[in-house]
């Protein structure tokens, strides 16, 4: 088999060092952002001895009042809104977390009747492994660790975003370049903190569990799968709850404010405006952070489980075993270099340079990471080894594994750019949707839906090719590391993703603080670029979810000792057809939740406009707190049924119908969920950018459809409002549905294999 160039000792040093470097870099970026003060002070002299150019001073606005106002609004968004919502959400989620941890322990402990005796290993019957009770205990601990890391990731991301939003607004007075750097650095804080802490916690957990498990690597890495389950189950509630919150506020604010009252977006007279800006943080930041952390944890767990029963695990080759973690470590270093290109090496001077700068981040990180993967594959893998593939050991070479990771990485880039083509208003698909607004909202909706369905084609081919190549080269392990390849540049991906909501908030704060139209134009330009990159981020999340869930599905099939999944057997086929229906059921629940919450919001906003004297004139302040409360209450109440559907389905199907039917459900939900998720996200993104295209009026065509308040603009706002729950609630939550059901099935596989299929045993 041959040995690796990298020694075990060096591996044990390099992984935590890379994670610590990532955390240190995040803190450094945060320090740089904190230099922008939120207290009134005269503009400081820069290094040329000249005062930084401030638009306010030229236009005779009171600088002191603007800064105070920005600080007040930031405080309202951060403390009164986002922090209080997350604490309320985490109380409910905490109860679920403890209850589910007990369930894991009881289900897995009962496999051998809570016996503490060693048992024959699942894959090597001649050896003895630790007891089922020990696996139950350690799986429960890793579940709790994954859940807590996921919650902390989301919370920290939200705190950073709300810390940076007003600072971005204030920097926009000095030019678009300064504002861009502040927003991007803040996004980088979140990206690096999440990538590095996810890696560090997983690495420490493996080493601590190893103290007990010793040579039983099969049991060790099986219990580690709980980490992925914990991460994704919290992400589900974060995504659904945050998505309902943000879209209830957004729909209420847009329908009454823009369409009925004809006031601008983020106008301080609009009662739902604070709730809308809070929603950007709890949905797009906290939810997205938890979601990508879940994907990262699951792809690592899937790769480790398959590796533990391959030659790496059987021969106790620690460095080769840690290949997935070394890829993630390399990813942190590559993303660190890539970030410097945006913040230090090149300066943005004009509005039209923003989007290319963000896209360059994706291209540079992918190109550098390809070299990084080649280095890791060369030094951390033996030249030849075997990978477990459905009961057999498949001979694999190290360069084949390099291709598996690289194809996942590049497929991610392809999906990202296709998503951008279909959702950016620089290209014809979105311009066609905007043009369809001439004849009203109905044609806008028809064009938008068609665009979404069409945008599925290329990403699905990219995913299909990745799966075929990866599986041909290295079986299920190949697919797991391809998913990891797609997520290896997670720090850059998240930085770009978090940049969007921060810029959106910055624009809202500029409008509410009464800043000049030129500053609003700058923040709008930042926001428009952020909108497209958010769509690219969602594309990455969905693509990686497809690969991750397939890898987990393969690990589940192996663990549950299913030799083949035969679609022609009734047991499997009924699972397949029910599984394909689940994403529709889930989407129906989340869409209706947004609809009913938005209904309450619209009624409240209308009530305030009709009953509060002087509100439209701007002489009285609206009651922001009531709107924040409506969004909070609705999202907490409405996130429970969709969450329960996803979490209970594998348990019910596995227990009552057995592992064959469950394998059908997993395959069905994966196949239909990916398609709906991509089309929903892209349809919503296209409608949003069609509206922004008309509002910006940057071309003759766009000006012929405008200005704000025109009939085509009103039709575009209606399209955008319909798209809101699609792109920010249902679409992004679906990728968690397909991953979560797969990882949950894998964790509970020992129980289902032993006691599952009660109904088929009776009849």
XYZ file of C-alpha atoms in Angstrom:
763
model
C 0.000 0.000 0.000
C 2.921 2.375 0.676
C 3.240 5.058 3.297
C 2.459 8.781 3.164
C 5.030 11.592 2.827
C 3.320 13.564 5.605
C 3.941 12.007 9.031
C 1.198 11.457 11.609
C 2.875 13.934 13.958
C 2.899 16.685 11.326
C -0.774 15.993 10.542
C -1.629 16.355 14.229
C 0.087 19.768 14.215
C -1.030 21.120 10.804
C -4.815 20.686 11.181
C -5.240 22.622 14.462
C -2.654 25.221 13.341
C -4.649 25.917 10.136
C -7.839 26.269 12.216
C -6.155 28.658 14.690
C -4.735 30.726 11.800
C -8.284 30.983 10.386
C -9.676 32.189 13.723
C -6.784 34.674 14.157
C -7.376 36.054 10.637
C -11.094 36.473 11.409
C -10.265 38.426 14.573
C -7.808 40.601 12.640
C -10.506 41.481 10.076
C -12.906 42.281 12.918
C -10.348 44.652 14.482
C -9.978 46.463 11.161
C -13.762 46.869 10.868
C -14.005 48.132 14.460
C -11.736 51.072 13.558
C -14.750 52.691 11.889
C -16.249 54.551 14.840
C -19.975 54.796 15.515
C -19.545 57.842 17.734
C -19.603 61.377 16.284
C -16.145 62.728 15.485
C -14.657 65.039 12.882
C -13.224 63.277 9.851
C -9.622 62.285 10.510
C -6.772 63.119 8.187
C -5.565 60.258 6.019
C -1.978 59.400 5.173
C -1.756 62.127 2.483
C -2.558 64.772 5.099
C -5.861 65.455 3.322
C -9.242 64.991 4.939
C -11.210 61.991 3.602
C -13.773 63.280 1.119
C -17.232 63.191 2.711
C -20.326 63.682 0.569
C -22.214 65.097 3.571
C -19.837 68.010 3.986
C -20.256 68.970 0.349
C -24.047 68.811 0.570
C -24.272 70.720 3.854
C -25.801 67.941 5.972
C -25.165 67.723 9.693
C -22.485 65.039 10.058
C -22.945 64.727 13.831
C -26.673 63.946 13.630
C -26.197 61.397 10.850
C -23.687 59.353 12.889
C -25.927 59.427 15.992
C -28.925 58.331 13.906
C -26.946 55.480 12.303
C -25.865 54.263 15.755
C -29.488 54.342 17.008
C -30.801 52.385 14.013
C -27.986 49.841 14.272
C -28.814 49.308 17.939
C -32.517 48.798 17.135
C -31.685 46.213 14.446
C -29.077 44.397 16.554
C -30.399 44.366 20.112
C -34.168 44.891 19.924
C -34.529 42.738 16.816
C -31.922 40.147 15.867
C -30.471 39.252 19.283
C -33.844 38.998 21.014
C -35.242 36.862 18.161
C -32.292 34.456 18.199
C -32.481 34.059 21.987
C -36.205 33.261 21.729
C -35.568 30.831 18.855
C -32.677 29.142 20.678
C -34.839 28.519 23.766
C -37.269 26.459 21.669
C -34.481 24.820 19.678
C -32.637 24.017 22.950
C -35.642 22.027 24.219
C -35.750 20.097 20.941
C -31.967 19.526 21.074
C -32.117 17.914 24.525
C -35.189 15.811 23.618
C -33.593 14.556 20.404
C -30.316 13.770 22.184
C -32.273 11.538 24.612
C -33.964 9.891 21.610
C -30.577 9.137 19.969
C -29.299 7.571 23.181
C -32.421 5.409 23.704
C -32.683 4.239 20.070
C -28.996 3.397 19.623
C -28.582 2.003 23.151
C -31.468 -0.427 22.580
C -29.697 -2.059 19.589
C -28.008 -4.574 21.926
C -30.509 -4.183 24.771
C -28.353 -1.549 26.583
C -25.582 -4.132 26.999
C -22.071 -2.910 27.928
C -20.385 -5.962 26.346
C -18.136 -5.651 23.298
C -19.802 -6.761 20.062
C -18.503 -8.203 16.775
C -17.631 -5.343 14.389
C -20.154 -4.618 11.618
C -17.671 -4.986 8.752
C -14.948 -7.219 10.288
C -16.842 -9.984 12.085
C -13.613 -11.584 13.378
C -12.824 -8.466 15.453
C -14.584 -7.058 18.492
C -15.736 -3.415 18.707
C -17.008 -1.250 21.566
C -20.558 -1.841 22.855
C -23.677 -0.370 21.259
C -24.287 1.537 24.493
C -20.894 3.276 24.139
C -21.734 4.187 20.525
C -25.080 5.565 21.713
C -23.392 7.724 24.356
C -20.699 9.090 22.070
C -23.143 9.683 19.174
C -25.278 11.730 21.587
C -22.258 13.792 22.696
C -21.161 14.473 19.104
C -24.778 15.422 18.205
C -24.808 17.994 21.026
C -21.369 19.319 20.003
C -22.476 19.728 16.365
C -25.711 21.422 17.426
C -23.968 23.877 19.769
C -21.247 24.710 17.193
C -23.985 25.342 14.604
C -25.934 27.667 16.919
C -22.802 29.562 17.957
C -21.771 29.934 14.266
C -25.143 31.432 13.383
C -25.180 33.734 16.417
C -21.632 35.044 15.873
C -22.343 35.648 12.187
C -25.433 37.669 13.084
C -23.554 39.728 15.712
C -20.786 40.532 13.224
C -23.267 41.515 10.505
C -25.223 43.837 12.796
C -21.933 45.287 14.074
C -20.826 46.112 10.522
C -24.011 47.366 8.825
C -23.942 50.975 10.110
C -20.166 51.116 9.733
C -20.572 50.250 6.044
C -23.131 53.085 5.711
C -20.739 55.588 7.288
C -17.835 54.438 5.112
C -20.021 54.932 2.007
C -19.626 58.704 2.630
C -15.945 58.317 1.680
C -16.598 56.329 -1.471
C -17.832 52.976 -2.691
C -14.399 51.308 -2.268
C -14.224 51.980 1.482
C -17.777 50.746 2.012
C -17.068 47.584 -0.005
C -13.977 46.742 2.059
C -15.876 47.195 5.357
C -18.759 44.970 4.213
C -16.452 42.330 2.726
C -14.147 42.205 5.764
C -17.166 41.687 8.010
C -18.305 38.816 5.790
C -14.792 37.351 5.998
C -14.966 37.400 9.817
C -17.993 35.136 9.639
C -16.581 32.907 6.877
C -13.269 32.224 8.621
C -14.731 31.864 12.115
C -17.198 29.275 10.880
C -14.796 27.285 8.682
C -12.038 27.250 11.317
C -14.200 26.553 14.377
C -16.062 23.761 12.526
C -12.731 22.108 11.673
C -11.217 22.631 15.129
C -14.213 21.257 17.069
C -14.406 18.199 14.787
C -10.658 17.531 15.094
C -10.658 17.866 18.905
C -13.754 15.626 19.141
C -12.065 12.889 17.073
C -8.959 13.004 19.271
C -10.916 12.921 22.529
C -13.122 10.043 21.349
C -9.949 8.192 20.270
C -8.842 8.053 23.926
C -11.791 5.745 24.615
C -12.121 3.912 21.301
C -8.417 3.132 20.814
C -8.088 0.871 17.762
C -11.860 0.645 17.146
C -11.929 3.247 14.362
C -15.112 1.804 12.896
C -17.040 2.635 16.087
C -15.195 5.940 16.555
C -16.132 7.432 13.186
C -19.635 5.985 13.302
C -20.258 7.912 16.528
C -18.755 11.070 14.950
C -21.680 11.150 12.430
C -23.784 12.657 15.233
C -21.741 15.857 14.720
C -23.183 16.320 11.231
C -26.705 15.524 12.459
C -26.432 18.146 15.217
C -25.155 20.786 12.794
C -27.887 20.250 10.221
C -30.824 19.881 12.610
C -30.054 23.310 14.096
C -29.545 24.736 10.601
C -33.027 23.550 9.617
C -34.702 25.547 12.379
C -32.396 28.523 11.752
C -33.160 28.531 8.019
C -36.916 27.974 8.328
C -37.442 30.256 11.344
C -35.178 32.992 9.978
C -36.674 32.654 6.493
C -40.258 33.050 7.765
C -39.200 36.049 9.887
C -37.415 37.923 7.126
C -39.981 37.309 4.407
C -43.056 38.135 6.533
C -41.491 41.534 7.233
C -40.244 42.032 3.660
C -43.579 41.181 2.004
C -45.509 43.372 4.481
C -43.127 46.312 4.030
C -43.099 46.075 0.210
C -46.816 45.534 -0.458
C -48.090 48.362 1.719
C -45.094 50.713 1.482
C -44.121 50.506 -2.182
C -47.300 49.382 -3.938
C -50.049 51.029 -1.869
C -48.361 54.093 -0.327
C -45.735 54.694 -3.023
C -42.917 55.369 -0.534
C -39.302 54.210 -1.130
C -37.803 50.976 0.181
C -36.500 51.274 3.780
C -38.414 54.538 4.321
C -38.434 55.254 8.105
C -42.192 55.956 7.908
C -42.808 52.284 7.105
C -43.653 50.426 10.367
C -42.163 47.135 9.083
C -38.784 48.624 8.100
C -36.851 47.608 11.252
C -38.322 44.080 11.154
C -37.292 43.854 7.471
C -33.677 44.793 8.236
C -33.574 42.438 11.241
C -34.811 39.660 8.962
C -31.818 40.021 6.634
C -29.582 39.099 9.557
C -31.522 36.227 11.132
C -32.409 34.593 7.792
C -29.582 35.273 5.387
C -26.742 35.407 7.942
C -27.556 33.199 10.945
C -29.521 30.689 8.797
C -26.940 30.541 5.988
C -24.065 30.173 8.476
C -25.686 27.206 10.197
C -26.655 25.676 6.839
C -23.147 25.697 5.338
C -21.650 24.564 8.631
C -24.064 21.582 8.504
C -22.978 20.738 4.921
C -19.326 20.948 5.898
C -19.792 18.749 8.995
C -21.799 16.138 7.075
C -19.462 15.843 4.113
C -16.528 15.405 6.539
C -18.483 12.781 8.517
C -19.555 10.883 5.379
C -15.939 10.753 4.115
C -14.607 9.662 7.543
C -17.213 6.888 7.930
C -16.373 5.374 4.525
C -12.608 5.789 5.146
C -12.816 4.038 8.530
C -13.897 0.769 6.849
C -11.417 1.176 3.964
C -7.676 0.439 4.101
C -7.059 3.783 5.910
C -9.161 2.678 8.864
C -8.332 -1.027 8.807
C -4.568 -0.332 8.792
C -4.890 2.667 11.154
C -3.256 5.130 8.756
C -3.984 8.371 10.653
C -2.719 10.863 8.034
C -4.658 9.258 5.157
C -7.696 8.991 7.444
C -7.490 12.772 8.048
C -7.442 13.533 4.294
C -10.879 15.291 4.466
C -9.671 17.471 7.377
C -6.411 18.304 5.580
C -8.422 19.428 2.521
C -10.434 21.763 4.794
C -7.200 23.033 6.411
C -5.751 23.819 2.993
C -9.052 25.537 2.129
C -8.662 27.959 5.056
C -5.136 28.964 3.953
C -6.224 29.347 0.288
C -9.251 31.473 1.263
C -7.016 33.650 3.451
C -4.785 34.474 0.457
C -7.878 34.988 -1.754
C -9.443 37.457 0.719
C -6.335 39.664 0.557
C -6.974 40.125 -3.187
C -10.298 41.842 -2.387
C -9.218 43.866 0.654
C -5.515 44.686 0.179
C -4.126 43.947 -3.291
C -6.756 45.703 -5.427
C -8.831 48.773 -4.672
C -12.369 49.303 -5.935
C -12.814 52.802 -7.336
C -16.094 52.599 -9.250
C -19.513 51.014 -8.796
C -19.130 48.731 -11.832
C -16.025 47.091 -10.288
C -17.913 45.581 -7.321
C -19.468 42.520 -8.949
C -16.315 41.541 -10.917
C -14.295 41.789 -7.666
C -16.650 39.340 -5.931
C -16.604 36.949 -8.892
C -12.803 37.082 -8.968
C -12.866 35.824 -5.379
C -14.599 32.640 -6.539
C -12.268 32.104 -9.506
C -9.036 32.824 -7.566
C -10.033 30.584 -4.633
C -10.988 27.733 -7.006
C -7.742 27.989 -9.013
C -5.521 28.150 -5.909
C -7.495 25.370 -4.227
C -6.916 23.053 -7.202
C -3.167 23.353 -6.571
C -3.780 22.924 -2.828
C -5.746 19.694 -3.392
C -2.945 18.317 -5.593
C -0.385 18.988 -2.833
C -2.548 17.418 -0.095
C -3.342 14.369 -2.271
C 0.362 13.880 -2.991
C 1.699 14.200 0.590
C -1.215 12.816 2.656
C -2.206 9.704 0.684
C -0.337 6.478 -0.094
C 0.206 5.974 -3.831
C -2.256 3.028 -3.738
C -4.989 2.071 -1.247
C -8.423 0.439 -1.123
C -11.826 2.063 -0.582
C -14.888 0.218 0.738
C -17.566 -0.090 -1.953
C -20.749 -1.989 -1.051
C -19.135 -5.012 0.530
C -15.967 -5.003 -1.578
C -12.629 -3.187 -1.400
C -11.907 -1.103 -4.536
C -8.277 -0.376 -5.494
C -7.686 3.398 -5.839
C -4.635 5.580 -6.628
C -3.961 8.950 -4.975
C -4.284 10.957 -8.227
C -7.791 9.514 -8.691
C -8.823 11.001 -5.359
C -7.371 14.345 -6.466
C -9.721 14.284 -9.468
C -12.713 13.489 -7.223
C -12.113 16.552 -5.020
C -11.208 18.794 -7.977
C -14.318 17.894 -9.974
C -16.489 18.770 -6.958
C -14.661 22.083 -6.614
C -15.044 23.044 -10.278
C -18.659 21.808 -10.465
C -19.352 24.274 -7.627
C -17.881 27.087 -9.715
C -19.958 26.067 -12.761
C -23.140 26.009 -10.661
C -22.183 29.401 -9.222
C -21.714 31.042 -12.609
C -24.844 29.485 -14.146
C -26.804 30.773 -11.146
C -25.292 34.213 -11.714
C -26.252 34.158 -15.399
C -29.884 33.436 -14.539
C -30.188 35.861 -11.600
C -27.974 38.880 -12.425
C -29.635 41.803 -14.210
C -26.512 42.220 -16.356
C -27.680 39.307 -18.562
C -30.649 38.726 -20.857
C -32.714 36.229 -18.750
C -33.437 38.795 -15.994
C -33.792 41.629 -18.524
C -36.451 39.547 -20.324
C -38.296 39.081 -17.019
C -38.113 42.859 -16.409
C -39.405 43.515 -19.931
C -42.394 41.220 -19.321
C -43.545 43.651 -16.583
C -44.821 45.996 -19.337
C -47.967 43.878 -19.569
C -48.468 43.455 -15.824
C -47.689 41.103 -12.968
C -49.139 37.959 -14.604
C -46.644 37.874 -17.483
C -43.834 38.695 -15.033
C -44.784 35.636 -12.946
C -44.963 33.378 -16.041
C -41.533 34.513 -17.313
C -39.988 34.175 -13.832
C -41.251 30.614 -13.336
C -39.996 29.601 -16.799
C -36.560 31.072 -16.007
C -36.371 29.111 -12.729
C -37.228 25.784 -14.371
C -34.737 26.392 -17.178
C -31.954 27.319 -14.731
C -32.021 23.761 -13.324
C -30.630 22.129 -16.483
C -26.883 22.917 -16.367
C -26.423 22.588 -12.557
C -28.038 19.128 -12.666
C -25.690 18.045 -15.474
C -22.738 19.389 -13.461
C -23.851 17.423 -10.390
C -24.517 14.296 -12.502
C -21.057 14.410 -14.116
C -19.406 14.929 -10.693
C -21.272 11.933 -9.289
C -20.408 9.669 -12.221
C -16.695 10.561 -12.310
C -16.255 10.494 -8.503
C -18.053 7.190 -8.083
C -16.193 5.570 -10.995
C -12.839 6.589 -9.481
C -13.360 6.047 -5.741
C -16.897 4.746 -5.051
C -18.902 6.520 -2.305
C -15.741 7.972 -0.753
C -15.153 9.791 -4.057
C -18.598 11.414 -3.855
C -18.038 12.423 -0.210
C -14.719 14.140 -1.008
C -16.248 15.755 -4.141
C -18.805 17.360 -1.816
C -15.947 18.424 0.425
C -14.177 19.874 -2.623
C -17.238 22.002 -3.375
C -17.180 23.211 0.237
C -13.395 23.522 0.576
C -13.546 27.267 -0.188
C -16.391 27.739 2.326
C -14.632 30.693 4.029
C -14.615 32.736 0.785
C -18.113 31.543 -0.161
C -19.505 32.637 3.186
C -17.650 35.963 3.097
C -19.271 36.744 -0.263
C -22.615 35.519 1.027
C -22.610 37.523 4.256
C -21.474 40.612 2.354
C -24.947 40.797 0.671
C -27.181 41.223 3.762
C -24.620 43.600 5.341
C -24.799 45.853 2.236
C -28.601 45.550 2.184
C -28.760 46.700 5.815
C -26.298 49.515 5.074
C -28.670 50.842 2.385
C -31.625 50.594 4.760
C -29.744 52.538 7.445
C -28.734 55.239 4.900
C -32.407 55.684 3.922
C -33.657 55.754 7.520
C -30.934 58.164 8.659
C -31.926 60.587 5.876
C -28.586 60.486 4.058
C -28.168 61.965 0.588
C -29.342 60.156 -2.549
C -25.709 59.719 -3.671
C -24.914 57.597 -0.627
C -28.051 55.559 -1.217
C -26.894 54.998 -4.817
C -23.577 53.629 -3.522
C -25.196 51.300 -1.003
C -27.699 50.171 -3.680
C -24.796 49.268 -5.969
C -23.206 47.248 -3.151
C -26.555 45.572 -2.456
C -27.269 44.699 -6.119
C -23.894 42.912 -6.376
C -24.619 41.202 -3.044
C -27.960 39.954 -4.346
C -26.343 38.094 -7.209
C -23.583 36.668 -5.023
C -26.224 35.507 -2.503
C -27.836 33.549 -5.349
C -24.404 32.075 -6.206
C -24.014 31.066 -2.530
C -27.387 29.333 -2.585
C -26.324 27.466 -5.740
C -23.195 26.217 -3.941
C -25.240 25.188 -0.905
C -27.741 23.219 -3.019
C -25.075 21.549 -5.198
C -23.008 20.488 -2.201
C -26.178 19.279 -0.429
C -26.909 16.936 -3.346
C -23.412 15.396 -3.230
C -23.356 15.260 0.584
C -26.715 13.521 0.840
C -25.736 10.979 -1.816
C -22.510 10.210 0.091
C -24.483 9.864 3.340
C -27.012 7.682 1.502
C -24.167 5.389 0.400
C -22.831 5.211 3.972
C -26.357 4.452 5.248
C -26.875 1.641 2.713
C -23.524 0.093 3.748
C -24.239 0.469 7.480
C -27.757 -0.961 7.211
C -26.304 -3.952 5.303
C -28.505 -3.477 2.221
C -26.831 -5.263 -0.672
C -28.796 -3.489 -3.460
C -31.523 -0.859 -3.626
C -33.908 -2.362 -6.188
C -36.499 0.154 -7.437
C -38.693 -2.620 -8.807
C -39.463 -4.038 -5.360
C -42.685 -2.525 -3.933
C -41.022 -1.739 -0.576
C -38.444 0.509 -2.248
C -40.778 2.010 -4.864
C -43.370 3.208 -2.350
C -40.519 4.881 -0.463
C -39.267 6.472 -3.680
C -42.604 8.013 -4.597
C -43.310 9.240 -1.047
C -39.778 10.638 -0.761
C -40.232 12.603 -4.017
C -43.410 14.122 -2.543
C -41.776 15.322 0.710
C -40.064 18.457 -0.724
C -43.480 19.584 -2.059
C -45.137 19.020 1.324
C -42.297 20.853 3.047
C -42.410 23.772 0.552
C -46.187 24.031 0.986
C -45.755 24.349 4.752
C -43.024 27.004 4.563
C -44.747 29.045 1.809
C -48.054 29.060 3.701
C -46.247 30.062 6.898
C -44.725 33.086 5.144
C -48.128 33.895 3.595
C -50.038 33.831 6.879
C -47.311 35.789 8.729
C -47.181 38.353 5.892
C -50.979 38.709 6.071
C -50.752 39.750 9.726
C -47.882 42.109 8.889
C -49.782 43.780 6.003
C -52.821 44.315 8.247
C -50.658 45.842 11.006
C -48.784 48.172 8.608
C -52.090 49.301 7.046
C -53.581 49.844 10.519
C -50.679 52.079 11.533
C -50.833 54.153 8.329
C -54.603 54.607 8.765
C -54.728 55.313 12.518
C -51.472 57.072 13.497
C -51.867 60.787 12.666
C -48.853 62.420 10.997
C -47.190 59.105 10.020
C -47.257 59.691 6.244
C -46.062 63.280 6.748
C -43.099 62.007 8.788
C -43.961 64.004 11.910
C -44.709 60.902 14.026
C -42.689 57.725 14.499
C -44.339 54.369 13.640
C -44.628 51.540 16.163
C -41.719 49.362 14.965
C -41.859 47.018 17.981
C -45.288 45.557 17.117
C -44.071 44.548 13.630
C -40.921 42.964 15.093
C -43.138 41.015 17.516
C -45.442 39.793 14.707
C -42.446 38.433 12.753
C -40.872 36.836 15.853
C -44.074 35.128 17.052
C -44.999 33.879 13.580
C -41.573 32.425 12.808
C -41.215 30.641 16.165
C -44.689 29.098 15.884
C -44.476 28.240 12.201
C -40.970 26.706 12.143
C -42.026 23.719 14.275
C -44.309 21.755 11.821
C -41.836 21.768 8.843
C -39.000 20.896 11.253
C -41.009 18.030 12.721
C -41.834 16.707 9.221
C -38.137 16.441 8.307
C -36.933 15.076 11.657
C -39.704 12.504 12.179
C -39.957 11.082 8.628
C -36.776 8.904 8.777
C -37.641 7.724 12.311
C -41.207 6.708 11.375
C -40.296 5.145 8.009
C -37.235 3.295 9.366
C -39.024 1.968 12.455
C -42.294 0.914 10.822
C -41.311 0.148 7.209
C -37.629 -0.793 7.431
C -34.367 0.148 5.756
C -35.376 -0.711 2.159
C -38.360 1.660 2.198
C -36.245 4.311 3.938
C -33.573 4.027 1.238
C -36.344 4.711 -1.323
C -37.539 7.770 0.636
C -33.987 9.173 0.769
C -33.416 8.660 -2.976
C -36.812 10.191 -3.852
C -36.386 13.275 -1.669
C -32.859 13.861 -3.014
C -33.918 13.645 -6.666
C -36.946 15.938 -6.402
C -35.606 18.244 -3.654
C -32.548 19.385 -5.630
C -34.650 20.403 -8.646
C -37.202 22.380 -6.618
C -34.488 24.050 -4.519
C -32.556 25.320 -7.565
C -35.642 26.533 -9.454
C -37.170 28.216 -6.360
C -33.947 30.054 -5.469
C -33.285 31.229 -9.029
C -36.877 32.277 -9.760
C -36.938 34.422 -6.615
C -33.487 35.878 -7.333
C -34.478 36.773 -10.913
C -37.681 38.556 -9.829
C -35.752 40.511 -7.189
C -33.096 41.666 -9.654
C -35.685 42.455 -12.358
C -37.237 44.904 -9.877
C -33.791 46.376 -9.062
C -33.020 46.640 -12.807
C -36.079 48.852 -13.301
C -35.346 50.888 -10.154
C -31.695 51.550 -11.064
C -32.586 52.749 -14.589
C -28.992 52.212 -15.712
C -29.820 51.578 -19.418
C -32.292 52.993 -21.977
C -34.281 49.760 -21.742
C -34.486 49.972 -17.940
C -35.467 53.667 -18.073
C -38.282 52.858 -20.519
C -39.803 50.574 -17.830
C -39.366 52.983 -14.896
C -39.299 55.108 -12.860
C -40.211 53.840 -9.383
C -43.985 53.827 -8.989
C -44.694 53.174 -12.699
C -47.027 50.322 -13.690
C -44.154 48.017 -14.851
C -42.332 48.764 -11.563
C -45.433 47.827 -9.531
C -45.694 44.557 -11.509
C -41.996 43.905 -10.763
C -42.562 44.520 -7.027
C -45.392 41.949 -7.033
C -43.095 39.409 -8.739
C -40.365 40.144 -6.200
C -42.841 39.684 -3.348
C -43.943 36.275 -4.677
C -40.298 35.281 -5.101
C -39.295 36.277 -1.575
C -40.466 33.093 0.212
C -39.204 30.981 -2.716
C -35.626 32.270 -2.649
C -35.219 32.909 1.080
C -37.423 30.348 2.839
C -38.464 27.273 0.828
C -35.519 27.021 -1.613
C -32.619 27.258 0.864
C -34.418 25.092 3.457
C -34.863 22.252 0.956
C -31.148 21.557 0.749
C -31.189 20.999 4.507
C -34.155 18.622 4.131
C -32.285 16.288 1.772
C -29.053 16.317 3.831
C -30.708 16.060 7.212
C -32.875 13.050 6.366
C -29.807 11.239 5.003
C -27.538 11.945 7.998
C -30.314 11.111 10.459
C -30.881 7.768 8.709
C -27.136 7.052 8.935
C -26.989 7.835 12.677
C -30.022 5.638 13.403
C -28.990 2.917 10.888
C -27.922 0.386 13.602
C -31.384 0.641 15.209
C -33.287 0.408 11.908
C -31.187 -2.572 10.773
C -31.890 -4.430 14.049
C -35.450 -3.446 14.990
C -36.843 -1.643 11.894
C -39.710 -2.666 9.604
C -42.194 -3.549 12.363
C -45.216 -3.416 10.017
C -43.673 -5.749 7.423
C -42.696 -8.187 10.198
C -46.288 -8.308 11.487
C -48.024 -8.678 8.124
